[in-house]
mmCIF file of N, CA and C in Angstrom:
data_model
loop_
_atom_site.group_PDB
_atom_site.id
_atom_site.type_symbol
_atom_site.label_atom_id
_atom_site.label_comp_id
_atom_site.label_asym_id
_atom_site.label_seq_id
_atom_site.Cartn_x
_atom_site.Cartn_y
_atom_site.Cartn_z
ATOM 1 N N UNK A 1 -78.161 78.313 -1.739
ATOM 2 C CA UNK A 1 -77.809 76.939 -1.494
ATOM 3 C C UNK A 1 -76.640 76.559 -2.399
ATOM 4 N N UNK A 2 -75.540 75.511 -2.107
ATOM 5 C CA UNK A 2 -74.730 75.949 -3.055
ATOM 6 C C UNK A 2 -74.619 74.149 -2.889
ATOM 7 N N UNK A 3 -74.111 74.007 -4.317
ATOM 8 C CA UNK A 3 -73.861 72.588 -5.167
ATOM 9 C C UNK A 3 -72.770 71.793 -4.203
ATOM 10 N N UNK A 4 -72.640 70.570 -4.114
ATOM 11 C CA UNK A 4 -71.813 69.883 -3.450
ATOM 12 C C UNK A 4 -70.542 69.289 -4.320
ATOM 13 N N UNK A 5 -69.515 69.789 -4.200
ATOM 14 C CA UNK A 5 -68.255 69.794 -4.560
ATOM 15 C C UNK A 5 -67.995 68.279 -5.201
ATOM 16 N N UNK A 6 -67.852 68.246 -6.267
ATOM 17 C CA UNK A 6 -67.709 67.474 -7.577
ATOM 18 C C UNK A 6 -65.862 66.694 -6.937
ATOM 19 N N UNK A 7 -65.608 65.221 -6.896
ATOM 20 C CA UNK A 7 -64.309 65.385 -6.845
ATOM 21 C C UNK A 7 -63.893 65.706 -8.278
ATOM 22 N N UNK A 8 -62.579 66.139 -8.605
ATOM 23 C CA UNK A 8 -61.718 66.200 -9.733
ATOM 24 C C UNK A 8 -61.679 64.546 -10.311
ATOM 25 N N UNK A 9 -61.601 64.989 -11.832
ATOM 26 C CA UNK A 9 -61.735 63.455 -12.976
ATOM 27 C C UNK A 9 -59.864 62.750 -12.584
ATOM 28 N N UNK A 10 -60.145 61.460 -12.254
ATOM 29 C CA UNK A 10 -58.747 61.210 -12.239
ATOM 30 C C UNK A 10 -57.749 61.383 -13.149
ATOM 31 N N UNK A 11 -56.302 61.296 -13.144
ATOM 32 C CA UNK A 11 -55.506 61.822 -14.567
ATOM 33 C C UNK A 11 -55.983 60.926 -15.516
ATOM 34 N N UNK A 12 -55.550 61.755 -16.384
ATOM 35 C CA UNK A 12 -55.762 60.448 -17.974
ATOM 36 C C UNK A 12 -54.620 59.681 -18.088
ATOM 37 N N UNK A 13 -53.314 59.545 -17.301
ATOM 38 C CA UNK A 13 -52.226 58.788 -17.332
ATOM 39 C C UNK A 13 -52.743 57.757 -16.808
ATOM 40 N N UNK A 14 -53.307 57.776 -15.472
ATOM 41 C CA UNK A 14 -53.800 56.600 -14.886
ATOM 42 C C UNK A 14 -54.584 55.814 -15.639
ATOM 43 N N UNK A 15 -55.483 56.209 -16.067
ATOM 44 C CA UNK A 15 -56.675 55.675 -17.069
ATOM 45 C C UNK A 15 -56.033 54.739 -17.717
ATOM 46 N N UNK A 16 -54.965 55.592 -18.761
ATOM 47 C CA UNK A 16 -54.466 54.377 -19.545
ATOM 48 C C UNK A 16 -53.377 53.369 -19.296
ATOM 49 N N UNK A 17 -52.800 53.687 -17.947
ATOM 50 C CA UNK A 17 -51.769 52.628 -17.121
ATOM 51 C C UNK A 17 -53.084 51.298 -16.957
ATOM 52 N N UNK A 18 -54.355 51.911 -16.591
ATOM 53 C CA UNK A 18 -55.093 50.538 -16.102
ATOM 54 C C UNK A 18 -55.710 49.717 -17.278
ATOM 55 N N UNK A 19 -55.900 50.665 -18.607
ATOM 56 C CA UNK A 19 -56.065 49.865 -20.133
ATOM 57 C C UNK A 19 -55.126 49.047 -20.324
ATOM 58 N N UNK A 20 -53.231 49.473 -20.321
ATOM 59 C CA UNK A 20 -52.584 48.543 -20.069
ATOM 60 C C UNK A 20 -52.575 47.173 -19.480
ATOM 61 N N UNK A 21 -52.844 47.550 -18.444
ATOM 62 C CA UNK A 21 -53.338 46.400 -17.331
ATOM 63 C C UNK A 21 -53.894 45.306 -17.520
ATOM 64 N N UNK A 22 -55.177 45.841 -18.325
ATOM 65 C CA UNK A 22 -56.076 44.780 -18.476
ATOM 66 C C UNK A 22 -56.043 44.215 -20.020
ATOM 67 N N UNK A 23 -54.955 44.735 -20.309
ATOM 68 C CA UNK A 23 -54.584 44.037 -21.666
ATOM 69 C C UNK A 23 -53.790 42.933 -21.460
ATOM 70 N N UNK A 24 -52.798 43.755 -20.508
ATOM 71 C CA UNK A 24 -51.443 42.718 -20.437
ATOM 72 C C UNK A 24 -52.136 41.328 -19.599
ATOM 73 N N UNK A 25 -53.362 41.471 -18.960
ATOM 74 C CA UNK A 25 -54.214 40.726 -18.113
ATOM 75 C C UNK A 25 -55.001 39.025 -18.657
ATOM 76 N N UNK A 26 -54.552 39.189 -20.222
ATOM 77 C CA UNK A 26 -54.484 38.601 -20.826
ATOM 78 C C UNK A 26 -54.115 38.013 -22.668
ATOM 79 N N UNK A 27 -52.525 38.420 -22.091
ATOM 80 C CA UNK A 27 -51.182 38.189 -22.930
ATOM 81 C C UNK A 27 -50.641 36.822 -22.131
ATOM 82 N N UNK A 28 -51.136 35.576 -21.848
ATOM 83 C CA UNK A 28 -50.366 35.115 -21.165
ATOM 84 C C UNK A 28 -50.008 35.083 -20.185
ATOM 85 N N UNK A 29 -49.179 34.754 -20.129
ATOM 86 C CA UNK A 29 -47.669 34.668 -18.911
ATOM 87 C C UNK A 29 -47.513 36.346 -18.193
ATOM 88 N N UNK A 30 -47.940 37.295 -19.364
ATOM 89 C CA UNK A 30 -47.655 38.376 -19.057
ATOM 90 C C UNK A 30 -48.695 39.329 -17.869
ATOM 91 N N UNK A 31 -49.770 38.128 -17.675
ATOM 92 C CA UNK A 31 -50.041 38.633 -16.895
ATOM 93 C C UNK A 31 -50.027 38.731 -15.534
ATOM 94 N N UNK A 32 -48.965 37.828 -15.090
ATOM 95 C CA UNK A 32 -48.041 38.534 -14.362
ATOM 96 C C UNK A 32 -47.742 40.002 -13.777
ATOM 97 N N UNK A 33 -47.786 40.589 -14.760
ATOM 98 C CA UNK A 33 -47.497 41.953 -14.191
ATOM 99 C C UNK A 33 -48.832 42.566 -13.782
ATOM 100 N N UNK A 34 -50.052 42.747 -13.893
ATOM 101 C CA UNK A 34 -50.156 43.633 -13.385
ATOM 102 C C UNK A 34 -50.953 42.785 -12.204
ATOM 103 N N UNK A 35 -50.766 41.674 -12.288
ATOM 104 C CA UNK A 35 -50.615 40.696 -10.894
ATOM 105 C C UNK A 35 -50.586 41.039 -9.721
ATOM 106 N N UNK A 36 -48.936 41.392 -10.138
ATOM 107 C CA UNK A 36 -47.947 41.819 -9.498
ATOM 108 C C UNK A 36 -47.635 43.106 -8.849
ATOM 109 N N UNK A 37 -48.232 44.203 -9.827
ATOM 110 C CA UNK A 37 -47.689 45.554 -9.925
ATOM 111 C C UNK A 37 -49.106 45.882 -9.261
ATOM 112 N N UNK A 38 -50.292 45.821 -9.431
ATOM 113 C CA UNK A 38 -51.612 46.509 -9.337
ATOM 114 C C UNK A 38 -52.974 45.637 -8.533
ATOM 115 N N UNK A 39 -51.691 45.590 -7.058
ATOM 116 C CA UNK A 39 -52.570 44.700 -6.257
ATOM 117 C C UNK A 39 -53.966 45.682 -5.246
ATOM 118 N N UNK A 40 -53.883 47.338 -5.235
ATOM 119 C CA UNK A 40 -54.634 47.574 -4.772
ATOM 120 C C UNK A 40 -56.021 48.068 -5.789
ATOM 121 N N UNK A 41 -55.888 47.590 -7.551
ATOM 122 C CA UNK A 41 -57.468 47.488 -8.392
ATOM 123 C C UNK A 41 -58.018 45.962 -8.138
ATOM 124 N N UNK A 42 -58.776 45.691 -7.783
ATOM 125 C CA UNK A 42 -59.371 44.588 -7.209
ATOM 126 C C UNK A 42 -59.666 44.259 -8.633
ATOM 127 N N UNK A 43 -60.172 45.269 -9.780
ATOM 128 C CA UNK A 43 -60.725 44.579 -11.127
ATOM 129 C C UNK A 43 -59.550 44.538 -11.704
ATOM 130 N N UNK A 44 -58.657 44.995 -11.992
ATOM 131 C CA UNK A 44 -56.930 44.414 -12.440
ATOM 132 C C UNK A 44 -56.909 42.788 -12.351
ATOM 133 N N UNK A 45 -56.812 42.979 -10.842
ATOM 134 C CA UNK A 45 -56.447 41.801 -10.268
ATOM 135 C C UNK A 45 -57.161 40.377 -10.554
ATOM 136 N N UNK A 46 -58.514 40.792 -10.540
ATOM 137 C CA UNK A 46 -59.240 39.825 -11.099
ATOM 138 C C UNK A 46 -59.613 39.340 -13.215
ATOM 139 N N UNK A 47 -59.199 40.379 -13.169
ATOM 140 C CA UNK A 47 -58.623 40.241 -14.855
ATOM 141 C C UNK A 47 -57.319 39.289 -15.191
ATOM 142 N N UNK A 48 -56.436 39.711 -14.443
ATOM 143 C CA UNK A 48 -55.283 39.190 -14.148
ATOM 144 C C UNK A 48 -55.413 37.820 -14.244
ATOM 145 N N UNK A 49 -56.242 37.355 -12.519
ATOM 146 C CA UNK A 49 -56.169 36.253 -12.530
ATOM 147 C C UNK A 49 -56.882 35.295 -13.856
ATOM 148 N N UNK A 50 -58.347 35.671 -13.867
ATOM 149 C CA UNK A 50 -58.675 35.125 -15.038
ATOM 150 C C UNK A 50 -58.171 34.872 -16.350
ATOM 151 N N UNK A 51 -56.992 35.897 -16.707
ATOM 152 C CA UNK A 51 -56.047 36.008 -17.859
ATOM 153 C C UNK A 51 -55.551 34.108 -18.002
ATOM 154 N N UNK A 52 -55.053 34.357 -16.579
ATOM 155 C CA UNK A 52 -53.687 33.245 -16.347
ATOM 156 C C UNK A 52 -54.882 31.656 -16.080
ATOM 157 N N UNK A 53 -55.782 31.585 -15.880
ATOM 158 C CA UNK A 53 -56.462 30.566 -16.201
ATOM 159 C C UNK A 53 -56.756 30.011 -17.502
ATOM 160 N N UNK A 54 -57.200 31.508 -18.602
ATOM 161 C CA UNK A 54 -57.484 31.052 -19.617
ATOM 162 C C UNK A 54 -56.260 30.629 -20.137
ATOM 163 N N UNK A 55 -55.387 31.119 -20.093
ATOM 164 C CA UNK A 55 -53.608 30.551 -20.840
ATOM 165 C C UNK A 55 -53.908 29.055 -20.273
ATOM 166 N N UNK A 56 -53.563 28.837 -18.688
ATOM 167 C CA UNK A 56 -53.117 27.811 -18.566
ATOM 168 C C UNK A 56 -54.197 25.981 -18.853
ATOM 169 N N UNK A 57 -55.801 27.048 -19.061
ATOM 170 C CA UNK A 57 -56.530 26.345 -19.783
ATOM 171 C C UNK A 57 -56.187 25.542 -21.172
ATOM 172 N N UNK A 58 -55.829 26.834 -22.170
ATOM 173 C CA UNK A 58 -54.994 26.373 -23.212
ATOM 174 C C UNK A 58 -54.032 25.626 -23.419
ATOM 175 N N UNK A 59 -53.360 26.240 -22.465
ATOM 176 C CA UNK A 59 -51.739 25.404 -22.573
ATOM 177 C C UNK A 59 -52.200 23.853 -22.481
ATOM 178 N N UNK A 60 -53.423 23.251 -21.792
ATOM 179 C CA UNK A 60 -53.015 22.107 -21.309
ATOM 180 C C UNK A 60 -54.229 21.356 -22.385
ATOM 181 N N UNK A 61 -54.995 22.192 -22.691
ATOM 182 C CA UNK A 61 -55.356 21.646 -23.894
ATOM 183 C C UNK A 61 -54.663 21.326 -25.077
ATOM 184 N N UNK A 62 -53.652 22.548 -25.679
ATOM 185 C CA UNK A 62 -52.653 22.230 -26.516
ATOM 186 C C UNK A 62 -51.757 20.944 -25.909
ATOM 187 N N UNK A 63 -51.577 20.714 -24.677
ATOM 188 C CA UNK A 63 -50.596 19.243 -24.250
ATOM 189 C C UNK A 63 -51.687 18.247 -24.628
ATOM 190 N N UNK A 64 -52.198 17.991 -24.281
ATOM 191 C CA UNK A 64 -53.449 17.161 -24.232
ATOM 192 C C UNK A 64 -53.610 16.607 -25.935
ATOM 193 N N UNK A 65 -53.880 17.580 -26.573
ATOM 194 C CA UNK A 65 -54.293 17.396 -28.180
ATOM 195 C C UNK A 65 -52.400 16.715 -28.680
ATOM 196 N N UNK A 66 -51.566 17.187 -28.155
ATOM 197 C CA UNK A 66 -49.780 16.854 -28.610
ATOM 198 C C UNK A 66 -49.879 15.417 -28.421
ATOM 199 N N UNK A 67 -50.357 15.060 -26.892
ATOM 200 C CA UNK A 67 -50.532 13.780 -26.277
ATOM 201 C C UNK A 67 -51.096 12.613 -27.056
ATOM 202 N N UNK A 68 -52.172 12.975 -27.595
ATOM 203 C CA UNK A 68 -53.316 12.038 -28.471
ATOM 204 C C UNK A 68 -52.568 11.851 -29.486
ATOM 205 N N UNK A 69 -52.574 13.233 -30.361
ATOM 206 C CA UNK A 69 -51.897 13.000 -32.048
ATOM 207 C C UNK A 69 -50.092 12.547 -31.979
ATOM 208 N N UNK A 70 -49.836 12.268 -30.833
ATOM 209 C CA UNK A 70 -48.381 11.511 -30.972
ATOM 210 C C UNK A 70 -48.901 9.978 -30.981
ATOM 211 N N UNK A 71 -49.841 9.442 -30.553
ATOM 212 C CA UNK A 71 -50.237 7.985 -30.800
ATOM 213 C C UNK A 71 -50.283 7.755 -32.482
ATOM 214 N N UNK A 72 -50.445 6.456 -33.088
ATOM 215 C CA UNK A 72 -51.098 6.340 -34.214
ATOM 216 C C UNK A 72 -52.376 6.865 -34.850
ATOM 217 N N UNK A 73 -53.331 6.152 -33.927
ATOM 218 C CA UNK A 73 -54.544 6.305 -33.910
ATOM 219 C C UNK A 73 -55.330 7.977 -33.690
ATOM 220 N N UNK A 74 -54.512 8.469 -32.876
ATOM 221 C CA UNK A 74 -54.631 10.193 -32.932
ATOM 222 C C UNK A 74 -54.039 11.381 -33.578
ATOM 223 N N UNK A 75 -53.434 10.681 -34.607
ATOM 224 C CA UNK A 75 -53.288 11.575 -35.767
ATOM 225 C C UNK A 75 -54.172 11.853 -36.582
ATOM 226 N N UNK A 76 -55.259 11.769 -36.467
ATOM 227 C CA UNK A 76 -57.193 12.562 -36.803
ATOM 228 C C UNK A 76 -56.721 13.506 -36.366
ATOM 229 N N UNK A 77 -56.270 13.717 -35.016
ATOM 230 C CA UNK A 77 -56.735 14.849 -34.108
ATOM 231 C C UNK A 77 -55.880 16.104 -34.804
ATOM 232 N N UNK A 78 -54.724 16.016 -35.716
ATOM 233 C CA UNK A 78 -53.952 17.193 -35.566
ATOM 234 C C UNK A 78 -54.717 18.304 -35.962
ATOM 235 N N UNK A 79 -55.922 18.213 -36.580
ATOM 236 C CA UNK A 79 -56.296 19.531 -37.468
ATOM 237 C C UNK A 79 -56.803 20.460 -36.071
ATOM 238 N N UNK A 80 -56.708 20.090 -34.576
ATOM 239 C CA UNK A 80 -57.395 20.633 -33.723
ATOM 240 C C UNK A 80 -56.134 21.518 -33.406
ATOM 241 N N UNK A 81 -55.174 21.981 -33.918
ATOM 242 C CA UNK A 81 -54.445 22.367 -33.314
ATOM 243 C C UNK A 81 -54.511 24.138 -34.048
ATOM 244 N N UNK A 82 -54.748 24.106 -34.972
ATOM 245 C CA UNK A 82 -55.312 25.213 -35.691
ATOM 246 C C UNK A 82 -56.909 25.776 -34.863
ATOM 247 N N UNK A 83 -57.781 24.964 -34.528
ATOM 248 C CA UNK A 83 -58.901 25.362 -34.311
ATOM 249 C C UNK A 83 -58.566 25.635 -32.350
ATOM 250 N N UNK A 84 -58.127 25.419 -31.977
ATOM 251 C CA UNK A 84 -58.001 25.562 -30.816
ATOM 252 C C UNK A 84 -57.249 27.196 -30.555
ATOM 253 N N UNK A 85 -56.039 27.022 -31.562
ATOM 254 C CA UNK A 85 -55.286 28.489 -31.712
ATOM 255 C C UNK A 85 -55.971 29.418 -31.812
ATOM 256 N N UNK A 86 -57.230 29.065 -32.837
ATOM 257 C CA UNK A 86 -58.025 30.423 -33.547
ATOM 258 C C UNK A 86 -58.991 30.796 -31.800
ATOM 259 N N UNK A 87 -59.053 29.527 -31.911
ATOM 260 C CA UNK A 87 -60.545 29.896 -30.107
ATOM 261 C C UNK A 87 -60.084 30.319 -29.807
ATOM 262 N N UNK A 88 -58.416 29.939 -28.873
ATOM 263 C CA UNK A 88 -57.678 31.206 -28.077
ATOM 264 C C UNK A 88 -57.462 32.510 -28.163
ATOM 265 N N UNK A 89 -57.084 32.683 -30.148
ATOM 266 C CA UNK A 89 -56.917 34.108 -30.445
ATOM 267 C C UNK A 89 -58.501 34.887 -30.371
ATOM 268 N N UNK A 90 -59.981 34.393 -30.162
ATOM 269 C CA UNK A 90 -61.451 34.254 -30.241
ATOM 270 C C UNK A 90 -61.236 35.033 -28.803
ATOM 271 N N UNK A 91 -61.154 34.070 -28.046
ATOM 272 C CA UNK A 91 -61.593 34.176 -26.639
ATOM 273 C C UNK A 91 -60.572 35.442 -25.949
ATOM 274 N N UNK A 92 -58.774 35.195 -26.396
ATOM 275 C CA UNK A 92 -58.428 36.146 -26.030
ATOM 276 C C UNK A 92 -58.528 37.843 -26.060
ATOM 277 N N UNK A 93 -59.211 37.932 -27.678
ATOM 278 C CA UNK A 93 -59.881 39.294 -27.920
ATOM 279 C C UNK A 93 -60.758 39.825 -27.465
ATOM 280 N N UNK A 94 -61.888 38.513 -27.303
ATOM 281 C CA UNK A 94 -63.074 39.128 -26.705
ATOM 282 C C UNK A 94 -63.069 39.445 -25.133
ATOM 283 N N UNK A 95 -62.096 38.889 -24.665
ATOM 284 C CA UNK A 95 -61.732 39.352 -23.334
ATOM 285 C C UNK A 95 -61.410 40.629 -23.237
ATOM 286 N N UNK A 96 -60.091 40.871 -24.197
ATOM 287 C CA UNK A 96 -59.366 42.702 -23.746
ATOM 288 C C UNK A 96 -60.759 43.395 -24.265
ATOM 289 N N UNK A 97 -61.536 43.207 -25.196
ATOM 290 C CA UNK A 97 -62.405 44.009 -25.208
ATOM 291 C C UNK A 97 -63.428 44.230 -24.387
ATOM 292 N N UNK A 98 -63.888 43.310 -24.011
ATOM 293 C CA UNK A 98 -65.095 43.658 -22.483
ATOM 294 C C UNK A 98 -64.300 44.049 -21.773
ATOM 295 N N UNK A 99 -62.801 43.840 -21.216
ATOM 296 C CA UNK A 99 -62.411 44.087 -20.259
ATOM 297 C C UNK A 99 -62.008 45.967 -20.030
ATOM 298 N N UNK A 100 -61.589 46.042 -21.054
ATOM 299 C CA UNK A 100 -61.194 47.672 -21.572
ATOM 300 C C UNK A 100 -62.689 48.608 -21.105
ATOM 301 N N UNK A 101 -63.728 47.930 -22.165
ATOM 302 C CA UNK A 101 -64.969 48.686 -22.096
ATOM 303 C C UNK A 101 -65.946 48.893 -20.609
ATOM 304 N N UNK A 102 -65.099 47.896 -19.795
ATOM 305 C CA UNK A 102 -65.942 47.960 -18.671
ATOM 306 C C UNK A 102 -66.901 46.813 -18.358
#
């Protein structure tokens, strides 16, 4: 009786074109590319998109907090501008890392 033919392990170039991916998946703006470039990984793509939510989440929180602390009365608020940075740099790590690991 003989064993049923194993496919071959994909290259290891690929592997790490798609680590790329899901890094650049949330850099921002930058994720764009693999948007763009890596429309037939459905999990790219959906990294991707989620990337560009969490930015544009931020971004409009950072407007939002600019908005307030330009009044009088919302100059309390500036110290949020540090704590919001750190969440982003928080949230953006813990993303490439689940995302990398699977």
């Amino acid at each position: 009786m003989s064993e049923p033919s194993v496919p071959p392990p994909p290259p290891a170039a690929a592997n790490n074109n798609k680590t790329l991916m899901l890094v650049l998946a949330y850099l921002g703006l930058l994720a764009l590319i693999p948007l763009l470039t890596e429309k037939d990984d459905a999990n790219v793509q959906w990294h991707a998109k989620h990337g560009l939510v969490q930015f544009f989440f931020f971004v409009i929180i950072w407007v939002v907090i600019g908005i307030v602390t330009s009044t009088g009365i919302g100059c309390v608020f500036v110290f949020l501008y540090p704590i919001v940075g750190l969440a982003w740099l928080a949230v953006t790590i813990m993303s490439i890392v689940k995302a990398t690991k699977g």
